[in-house]
Amino acid sequence: MEKDKQEKGAYTVLESGKGKASALLPIGVFLIIFLGAGIVFRDFYAMPAIVAFLIALFVAFLQNRKISFDDKMRLIAKGVGEENIITMSLIFLCAGGFSGAVSAAGGVDSTVNLGLSLIPAHFIVAGLFIISCFISVSMGTSMGTIAALAPIAVGVSEGAGFPLAVCIAAVVCGAMFGDNLSMISDTTIAAVKTQGCEMKDKFKANFLIVLPAAVITVIFFWFITRNMSYDIASADYNLLQVIPYLVVLIGALIGINVFVVLIAGTVLSLVVGVGTGTIALSEMFTVVGDGVVSMYDITVISIIVACIVSLVRANGGIHFVLNLIKSRIHGKKGAQAGIAALALLVDLCTANNTVAIVMSGPIAKEISDEFGVDPKRSASLLDIFTSVGQGLIPYGAQLLSAATLTGLTPFDMIPYLIYPVLMAVCGIAAIIISRN
């Protein structure tokens, strides 16, 4: 009984007053360490995010001496044990298993080659954007899409004389399209689970917002390369290897449970891989395991962030931010604008859109509940505006990866990264025209 009273007391600050700005210190410490290391070493990946978050968690434990260490442990255990956090973590791992299986089965190469074989030669750069959109929606990873398509972009540039920056920008734009929309993307999973809505509902709401941006991007890349053509060499593909992607995409769209969809996609990928000889029978579980392992970082980061948020909330930090935001916004439109600005700002600071959603999600949820914003709209805004930032910042993983694979610099590509800009315009327009 006494412990229950102490734990309840930890939340007292949330029930009255304006909260405490000092409770946000752990988040400030993370940003200072993470950004500071990036600036000092000129490498924003010199400091692993997980290390910076662990330091921030340590700082959170040092705060509020009125709460005992044992009670703080109970608070973070309660936070980590929330249904959304557990579900999100398990979906991350399942999505990783599917990605590992379908990639090993040859799904990426076949899908790319199928797309190239269907694209008219004079439409090749715009086609790169469209292929990149489909690959990223199917794979759920912008980084994997860029890695798969960057060599093709280089080949198109050399073969047709297109500027390499234009070709690789088309790939990056398409990669951010899928990073924002894919139902197995870690950003979508995080956005949906922190806001409490269905994936298919978020996808439909989000898709309607960004569709105009995608259409204009296709026209843009076609227009600036319309006077050039490219002789597309015949490429081999196997339709069987594309089927797992379609099964997952269609299954998620029609509302089948995401776990069922991912497990079915993984099993189907293994069957196709073994049947076509791309996966040895002895390697079936290895390729799935490799995919699962690739999601460990974001899964652990999500757990640590949940711990930090639990303590920040208990100390009044979330309440402080909510009061600060509420004093500056009015109505649903203002709330949506606040969520969008919060998401973009956190992404600019963390250079990781999934981490940005995990960090800002709880605050966005409080705002959406307070002002009556539909959960699928708040999830869409979180995903859209973190993707906007991630698709434009020169120190983000996407642009750094594209630059490394092509020999360019991020600044060479930025003038042609029209999709993230248009996505922001469409997001702002959606807020403006939404009903009060």
Coordinates of C-alpha atoms in Angstrom, one line a residue:
M1 CA 0.0 0.0 0.0
E2 CA 2.8 2.4 0.9
K3 CA 4.6 1.7 -2.4
D4 CA 1.4 2.4 -4.3
K5 CA 1.1 5.8 -2.5
Q6 CA 4.7 6.6 -3.4
E7 CA 4.2 5.7 -7.0
K8 CA 1.0 7.7 -7.2
G9 CA 2.9 10.6 -5.7
A10 CA 5.4 10.5 -8.5
Y11 CA 2.6 11.6 -10.8
T12 CA 1.1 14.3 -8.6
V13 CA 2.9 17.0 -10.5
L14 CA 0.9 15.9 -13.6
E15 CA -2.4 16.5 -11.9
S16 CA -1.8 20.2 -11.0
G17 CA 0.4 23.1 -11.9
K18 CA 2.5 23.6 -15.0
G19 CA 4.8 20.7 -14.7
K20 CA 8.6 21.1 -14.4
A21 CA 10.9 22.2 -17.2
S22 CA 13.8 20.6 -15.3
A23 CA 12.2 17.2 -15.9
L24 CA 13.2 17.5 -19.5
L25 CA 16.9 17.5 -18.6
P26 CA 17.5 13.9 -19.7
I27 CA 16.2 14.7 -23.2
G28 CA 18.4 17.8 -23.3
V29 CA 21.4 15.8 -22.2
F30 CA 20.8 13.3 -25.0
L31 CA 20.6 16.1 -27.6
I32 CA 23.7 17.8 -26.3
I33 CA 25.7 14.6 -26.3
F34 CA 24.4 13.3 -29.6
L35 CA 24.6 16.6 -31.5
G36 CA 27.8 17.6 -29.8
A37 CA 29.6 14.5 -30.7
G38 CA 28.4 14.8 -34.3
I39 CA 29.6 18.4 -34.5
V40 CA 33.0 17.8 -32.8
F41 CA 33.8 14.7 -34.8
R42 CA 32.0 15.8 -38.0
D43 CA 30.2 12.5 -38.0
F44 CA 26.7 12.3 -36.6
Y45 CA 27.2 8.6 -36.1
A46 CA 30.3 8.9 -34.0
M47 CA 28.1 8.7 -30.9
P48 CA 25.8 5.7 -31.1
A49 CA 22.2 6.8 -30.2
I50 CA 21.8 3.9 -27.7
V51 CA 24.8 5.1 -25.7
A52 CA 23.5 8.7 -25.6
F53 CA 20.1 7.4 -24.5
L54 CA 21.6 5.3 -21.7
I55 CA 23.4 8.4 -20.4
A56 CA 20.1 10.3 -20.6
L57 CA 18.4 7.5 -18.6
F58 CA 21.1 7.7 -16.0
V59 CA 20.4 11.4 -15.6
A60 CA 16.7 10.7 -15.3
F61 CA 17.4 8.3 -12.4
L62 CA 19.4 11.0 -10.6
Q63 CA 16.4 13.4 -10.7
N64 CA 13.6 13.7 -8.1
R65 CA 15.1 12.2 -5.0
K66 CA 11.6 12.1 -3.4
I67 CA 11.1 8.9 -5.4
S68 CA 13.2 5.9 -4.3
F69 CA 15.2 4.0 -6.8
D70 CA 13.0 1.0 -6.4
D71 CA 9.9 3.1 -7.2
K72 CA 11.6 4.5 -10.3
M73 CA 12.3 1.0 -11.4
R74 CA 8.6 0.2 -11.0
L75 CA 7.7 3.3 -13.0
I76 CA 9.9 2.4 -16.0
A77 CA 8.8 -1.2 -15.8
K78 CA 5.2 0.0 -16.1
G79 CA 6.2 2.2 -19.0
V80 CA 8.1 -0.4 -20.9
G81 CA 5.3 -3.0 -20.2
E82 CA 2.6 -0.9 -21.9
E83 CA 0.8 -2.8 -24.6
N84 CA 1.9 -0.5 -27.4
I85 CA 5.6 -0.7 -26.5
I86 CA 5.6 -4.5 -26.4
T87 CA 3.6 -4.8 -29.6
M88 CA 5.8 -2.3 -31.4
S89 CA 9.0 -4.2 -30.4
L90 CA 7.6 -7.5 -31.5
I91 CA 6.5 -6.1 -34.8
F92 CA 10.0 -4.6 -35.3
L93 CA 11.4 -8.1 -34.9
C94 CA 8.9 -9.8 -37.2
A95 CA 9.4 -7.1 -39.9
G96 CA 13.2 -7.7 -39.6
G97 CA 12.6 -11.5 -40.1
F98 CA 10.5 -10.9 -43.2
S99 CA 13.0 -8.4 -44.7
G100 CA 15.9 -10.9 -44.2
A101 CA 14.0 -13.8 -45.7
V102 CA 12.6 -11.9 -48.7
S103 CA 15.9 -10.3 -49.5
A104 CA 17.7 -13.6 -49.4
A105 CA 15.1 -15.1 -51.6
G106 CA 15.9 -12.6 -54.3
G107 CA 12.8 -10.5 -54.0
V108 CA 14.7 -7.2 -54.2
D109 CA 16.6 -7.9 -57.4
S110 CA 13.5 -9.4 -59.1
T111 CA 11.3 -6.5 -58.2
V112 CA 13.9 -4.0 -59.4
N113 CA 14.5 -5.8 -62.7
L114 CA 10.7 -6.3 -63.3
G115 CA 10.2 -2.6 -62.9
L116 CA 13.1 -1.7 -65.2
S117 CA 11.7 -4.0 -67.9
L118 CA 8.3 -2.3 -67.8
I119 CA 9.6 1.3 -67.9
P120 CA 9.9 3.2 -71.3
A121 CA 13.5 4.3 -72.0
H122 CA 12.7 8.0 -72.0
F123 CA 11.0 7.7 -68.6
I124 CA 13.9 6.0 -66.9
V125 CA 14.7 8.6 -64.2
A126 CA 11.0 9.1 -63.2
G127 CA 10.8 5.3 -63.4
L128 CA 13.7 5.1 -60.8
F129 CA 11.5 7.1 -58.5
I130 CA 8.5 4.8 -59.0
I131 CA 10.6 1.6 -58.6
S132 CA 12.1 3.1 -55.4
C133 CA 8.7 3.9 -54.1
F134 CA 7.5 0.3 -54.6
I135 CA 10.7 -1.2 -53.2
S136 CA 10.6 0.9 -50.1
V137 CA 6.9 0.3 -49.5
S138 CA 7.5 -3.4 -49.9
M139 CA 10.8 -3.6 -47.9
G140 CA 9.9 -1.1 -45.2
T141 CA 13.4 0.4 -45.2
S142 CA 14.7 3.5 -47.0
M143 CA 18.3 2.5 -46.3
G144 CA 17.8 -0.9 -47.9
T145 CA 16.1 0.7 -50.9
I146 CA 19.0 3.1 -51.4
A147 CA 21.6 0.4 -51.1
A148 CA 19.7 -1.8 -53.7
L149 CA 19.1 1.0 -56.2
A150 CA 22.1 3.2 -56.0
P151 CA 24.3 1.0 -58.3
I152 CA 21.4 1.1 -60.9
A153 CA 21.2 4.9 -60.6
V154 CA 25.0 5.1 -61.3
G155 CA 24.5 2.8 -64.3
V156 CA 21.7 4.9 -65.7
S157 CA 23.7 8.1 -65.2
E158 CA 26.7 6.7 -67.0
G159 CA 24.7 5.1 -69.8
A160 CA 22.4 8.0 -70.6
G161 CA 24.5 11.0 -69.5
F162 CA 22.0 12.1 -66.8
P163 CA 23.6 14.0 -63.9
L164 CA 24.3 11.4 -61.2
A165 CA 22.8 13.8 -58.5
V166 CA 19.5 13.7 -60.4
C167 CA 19.4 9.9 -60.6
I168 CA 20.3 9.2 -57.0
A169 CA 17.9 11.9 -55.8
A170 CA 15.1 10.1 -57.6
V171 CA 16.1 7.0 -55.6
V172 CA 16.2 8.8 -52.3
C173 CA 12.9 10.5 -52.9
G174 CA 11.3 7.2 -53.6
A175 CA 13.0 5.7 -50.5
M176 CA 11.4 8.3 -48.3
F177 CA 8.0 7.7 -49.9
G178 CA 8.1 4.1 -48.6
D179 CA 9.8 5.0 -45.3
N180 CA 6.7 7.1 -44.6
L181 CA 4.0 4.8 -45.9
S182 CA 5.2 1.2 -45.7
M183 CA 3.2 -0.9 -43.2
I184 CA 6.4 -2.8 -42.2
S185 CA 8.5 0.4 -41.8
D186 CA 9.7 1.0 -38.3
T187 CA 8.5 4.6 -38.6
T188 CA 4.9 3.5 -39.4
I189 CA 5.0 0.9 -36.6
A190 CA 6.2 3.5 -34.1
A191 CA 3.7 6.1 -35.3
V192 CA 0.7 3.7 -35.2
K193 CA 1.5 2.2 -31.9
T194 CA 2.2 5.5 -30.1
Q195 CA -1.0 7.0 -31.4
G196 CA -3.2 4.0 -31.0
C197 CA -4.7 3.5 -34.5
E198 CA -4.8 0.8 -37.1
M199 CA -2.1 0.5 -39.7
K200 CA -4.5 0.4 -42.6
D201 CA -6.3 3.5 -41.4
K202 CA -3.1 5.4 -41.0
F203 CA -1.9 4.2 -44.5
K204 CA -5.1 5.5 -46.2
A205 CA -5.1 8.8 -44.4
N206 CA -1.3 9.3 -45.0
F207 CA -1.5 8.2 -48.7
L208 CA -4.2 10.7 -49.5
I209 CA -2.0 13.5 -48.1
V210 CA 1.2 12.6 -49.9
L211 CA -0.2 11.3 -53.2
P212 CA -0.1 14.8 -54.9
A213 CA 3.5 15.1 -53.8
A214 CA 4.4 11.8 -55.4
V215 CA 2.6 12.7 -58.7
I216 CA 4.3 16.0 -59.0
T217 CA 7.7 14.4 -58.3
V218 CA 7.1 11.9 -61.1
I219 CA 6.3 14.8 -63.5
F220 CA 9.4 16.8 -62.2
F221 CA 11.9 14.0 -62.9
W222 CA 10.3 13.3 -66.3
F223 CA 10.4 17.0 -67.2
I224 CA 14.0 17.6 -66.4
T225 CA 15.2 14.5 -68.2
R226 CA 12.6 14.4 -71.0
N227 CA 15.1 15.1 -73.8
M228 CA 17.3 12.1 -73.0
S229 CA 16.9 8.4 -73.3
Y230 CA 18.5 5.3 -72.0
D231 CA 18.9 1.8 -73.6
I232 CA 17.7 -0.5 -70.9
A233 CA 19.5 -3.8 -71.0
S234 CA 17.3 -6.9 -70.4
A235 CA 17.4 -8.0 -66.8
D236 CA 16.3 -11.3 -65.3
Y237 CA 13.5 -11.5 -62.8
N238 CA 11.3 -14.2 -61.3
L239 CA 7.7 -13.3 -60.6
L240 CA 7.6 -15.9 -57.8
Q241 CA 10.2 -13.8 -55.9
V242 CA 7.9 -10.7 -56.1
I243 CA 4.9 -12.5 -54.7
P244 CA 5.9 -12.3 -50.9
Y245 CA 6.0 -8.5 -51.2
L246 CA 2.6 -8.4 -52.8
V247 CA 1.1 -10.7 -50.2
V248 CA 2.4 -8.5 -47.3
L249 CA 1.3 -5.3 -49.0
I250 CA -2.2 -6.4 -49.9
G251 CA -2.7 -8.3 -46.6
A252 CA -1.8 -5.3 -44.6
L253 CA -4.0 -3.0 -46.7
I254 CA -7.1 -5.2 -46.3
G255 CA -6.7 -5.3 -42.6
I256 CA -5.2 -8.7 -41.8
N257 CA -3.4 -8.8 -38.4
V258 CA 0.1 -7.5 -39.0
F259 CA 1.7 -10.4 -37.2
V260 CA -0.1 -12.9 -39.4
V261 CA 0.8 -10.9 -42.5
L262 CA 4.5 -10.8 -41.6
I263 CA 4.8 -14.4 -40.6
A264 CA 3.0 -15.5 -43.7
G265 CA 5.3 -13.3 -45.8
T266 CA 8.3 -14.8 -44.1
V267 CA 7.2 -18.4 -44.6
L268 CA 6.3 -17.7 -48.2
S269 CA 9.7 -16.0 -48.8
L270 CA 11.5 -19.1 -47.5
V271 CA 9.4 -21.4 -49.6
V272 CA 10.1 -19.3 -52.7
G273 CA 13.8 -19.0 -51.8
V274 CA 14.3 -22.7 -51.3
G275 CA 12.2 -23.6 -54.3
T276 CA 14.2 -21.3 -56.6
G277 CA 17.5 -22.3 -55.1
T278 CA 18.4 -18.8 -53.8
I279 CA 18.2 -20.0 -50.2
A280 CA 19.9 -23.3 -49.1
L281 CA 17.7 -25.4 -46.9
S282 CA 20.3 -25.2 -44.2
E283 CA 20.3 -21.4 -44.3
M284 CA 16.5 -20.9 -43.9
F285 CA 16.6 -19.9 -40.2
T286 CA 19.9 -18.1 -40.6
V287 CA 18.5 -15.5 -43.1
V288 CA 15.5 -14.9 -40.8
G289 CA 17.7 -14.6 -37.8
D290 CA 20.0 -12.1 -39.6
G291 CA 16.9 -10.0 -40.4
V292 CA 15.7 -10.1 -36.8
V293 CA 19.2 -9.1 -35.6
S294 CA 19.1 -6.0 -37.9
M295 CA 16.2 -4.7 -35.9
Y296 CA 17.8 -5.1 -32.4
D297 CA 19.1 -1.5 -32.3
I298 CA 15.8 0.2 -32.9
T299 CA 14.0 -2.3 -30.6
V300 CA 16.4 -1.6 -27.7
I301 CA 16.3 2.1 -28.3
S302 CA 12.5 2.1 -28.2
I303 CA 12.7 0.3 -24.8
I304 CA 15.2 2.8 -23.4
V305 CA 13.2 5.7 -24.7
A306 CA 10.1 4.3 -23.0
C307 CA 12.1 4.2 -19.7
I308 CA 13.2 7.8 -20.1
V309 CA 9.7 9.0 -21.0
S310 CA 8.2 7.3 -18.0
L311 CA 10.5 9.1 -15.6
V312 CA 10.2 12.4 -17.5
R313 CA 6.4 12.1 -17.3
A314 CA 6.5 11.2 -13.6
N315 CA 8.7 14.3 -12.9
G316 CA 6.3 16.6 -14.8
G317 CA 8.2 17.0 -18.1
I318 CA 5.4 15.9 -20.4
H319 CA 2.9 18.1 -18.5
F320 CA 5.3 21.1 -18.9
V321 CA 5.6 20.6 -22.7
L322 CA 1.8 20.1 -23.0
N323 CA 1.1 23.4 -21.2
L324 CA 3.7 25.2 -23.2
I325 CA 2.2 23.9 -26.5
K326 CA -1.4 24.5 -25.4
S327 CA -0.6 28.1 -24.5
R328 CA 0.4 28.7 -28.2
I329 CA -2.1 26.7 -30.1
H330 CA -5.9 26.7 -30.4
G331 CA -8.2 24.1 -31.8
K332 CA -7.5 21.0 -33.9
K333 CA -5.6 22.9 -36.6
G334 CA -3.2 24.4 -34.0
A335 CA -2.8 21.0 -32.4
Q336 CA -2.0 19.3 -35.7
A337 CA 0.5 22.1 -36.5
G338 CA 2.1 21.6 -33.1
I339 CA 2.5 17.8 -33.6
A340 CA 4.0 18.5 -37.1
A341 CA 6.5 21.0 -35.7
L342 CA 7.4 18.8 -32.8
A343 CA 8.1 15.8 -35.0
L344 CA 10.2 17.8 -37.4
L345 CA 12.2 19.5 -34.7
V346 CA 13.0 16.2 -32.9
D347 CA 14.0 14.6 -36.2
L348 CA 16.4 17.5 -37.0
C349 CA 18.0 17.0 -33.6
T350 CA 18.2 13.2 -33.6
A351 CA 18.8 12.5 -37.4
N352 CA 16.7 9.4 -37.0
N353 CA 13.0 9.5 -37.9
T354 CA 12.1 6.4 -36.0
V355 CA 13.8 7.6 -32.8
A356 CA 12.1 11.0 -33.3
I357 CA 8.7 9.3 -33.5
V358 CA 9.3 7.2 -30.4
M359 CA 10.5 10.3 -28.5
S360 CA 7.7 12.7 -29.6
G361 CA 4.9 10.1 -29.9
P362 CA 3.8 10.2 -26.2
I363 CA 3.6 14.0 -26.3
A364 CA 1.8 14.0 -29.7
K365 CA -0.7 11.5 -28.2
E366 CA -1.4 13.8 -25.3
I367 CA -2.0 16.7 -27.6
S368 CA -4.2 14.7 -30.0
D369 CA -6.3 13.5 -27.0
E370 CA -6.6 17.0 -25.6
F371 CA -7.7 18.7 -28.8
G372 CA -9.7 15.8 -30.4
V373 CA -7.3 15.1 -33.3
D374 CA -8.0 11.7 -35.0
P375 CA -5.3 9.2 -34.0
K376 CA -4.7 8.3 -37.7
R377 CA -4.2 12.0 -38.5
S378 CA -1.7 12.5 -35.6
A379 CA 0.2 9.3 -36.7
S380 CA 0.3 10.5 -40.3
L381 CA 1.7 13.9 -39.2
L382 CA 4.3 12.3 -37.1
D383 CA 5.5 10.0 -39.9
I384 CA 5.2 12.7 -42.6
F385 CA 7.2 15.4 -40.9
T386 CA 9.9 13.2 -39.5
S387 CA 10.3 11.8 -43.0
V388 CA 10.5 15.4 -44.4
G389 CA 13.4 16.1 -42.1
Q390 CA 15.1 12.8 -42.7
G391 CA 14.9 13.2 -46.4
L392 CA 16.6 16.6 -46.4
I393 CA 19.2 16.8 -43.6
P394 CA 22.7 16.3 -45.0
Y395 CA 23.8 14.5 -41.8
G396 CA 21.0 11.9 -42.0
A397 CA 21.7 8.3 -42.7
Q398 CA 19.8 8.3 -46.0
L399 CA 21.8 11.1 -47.7
L400 CA 25.1 10.0 -46.2
S401 CA 24.5 6.4 -47.4
A402 CA 23.6 7.7 -50.9
A403 CA 26.6 9.9 -51.0
T404 CA 29.0 7.1 -49.9
L405 CA 27.6 4.7 -52.5
T406 CA 27.9 7.2 -55.4
G407 CA 30.9 9.4 -54.5
L408 CA 28.7 12.5 -54.3
T409 CA 28.1 14.8 -51.3
P410 CA 24.7 15.2 -49.7
F411 CA 24.6 18.8 -50.9
D412 CA 24.9 17.7 -54.5
M413 CA 21.6 15.9 -54.1
I414 CA 19.6 18.4 -52.0
P415 CA 18.6 20.6 -54.9
Y416 CA 16.8 17.7 -56.5
L417 CA 15.2 16.2 -53.4
I418 CA 11.8 17.6 -54.3
Y419 CA 9.6 14.9 -52.8
P420 CA 10.3 15.7 -49.1
V421 CA 9.7 19.4 -49.8
L422 CA 6.4 18.6 -51.5
M423 CA 5.5 16.2 -48.7
A424 CA 5.9 19.1 -46.3
V425 CA 3.7 21.3 -48.5
C426 CA 1.0 18.7 -48.7
G427 CA 1.1 18.1 -45.0
I428 CA 0.7 21.8 -44.2
A429 CA -2.1 22.0 -46.8
A430 CA -3.8 19.1 -45.1
I431 CA -3.7 20.9 -41.8
I432 CA -5.0 24.1 -43.2
I433 CA -8.0 22.6 -45.0
S434 CA -8.9 20.2 -42.2
R435 CA -12.1 20.9 -40.3
N436 CA -11.9 22.8 -37.1

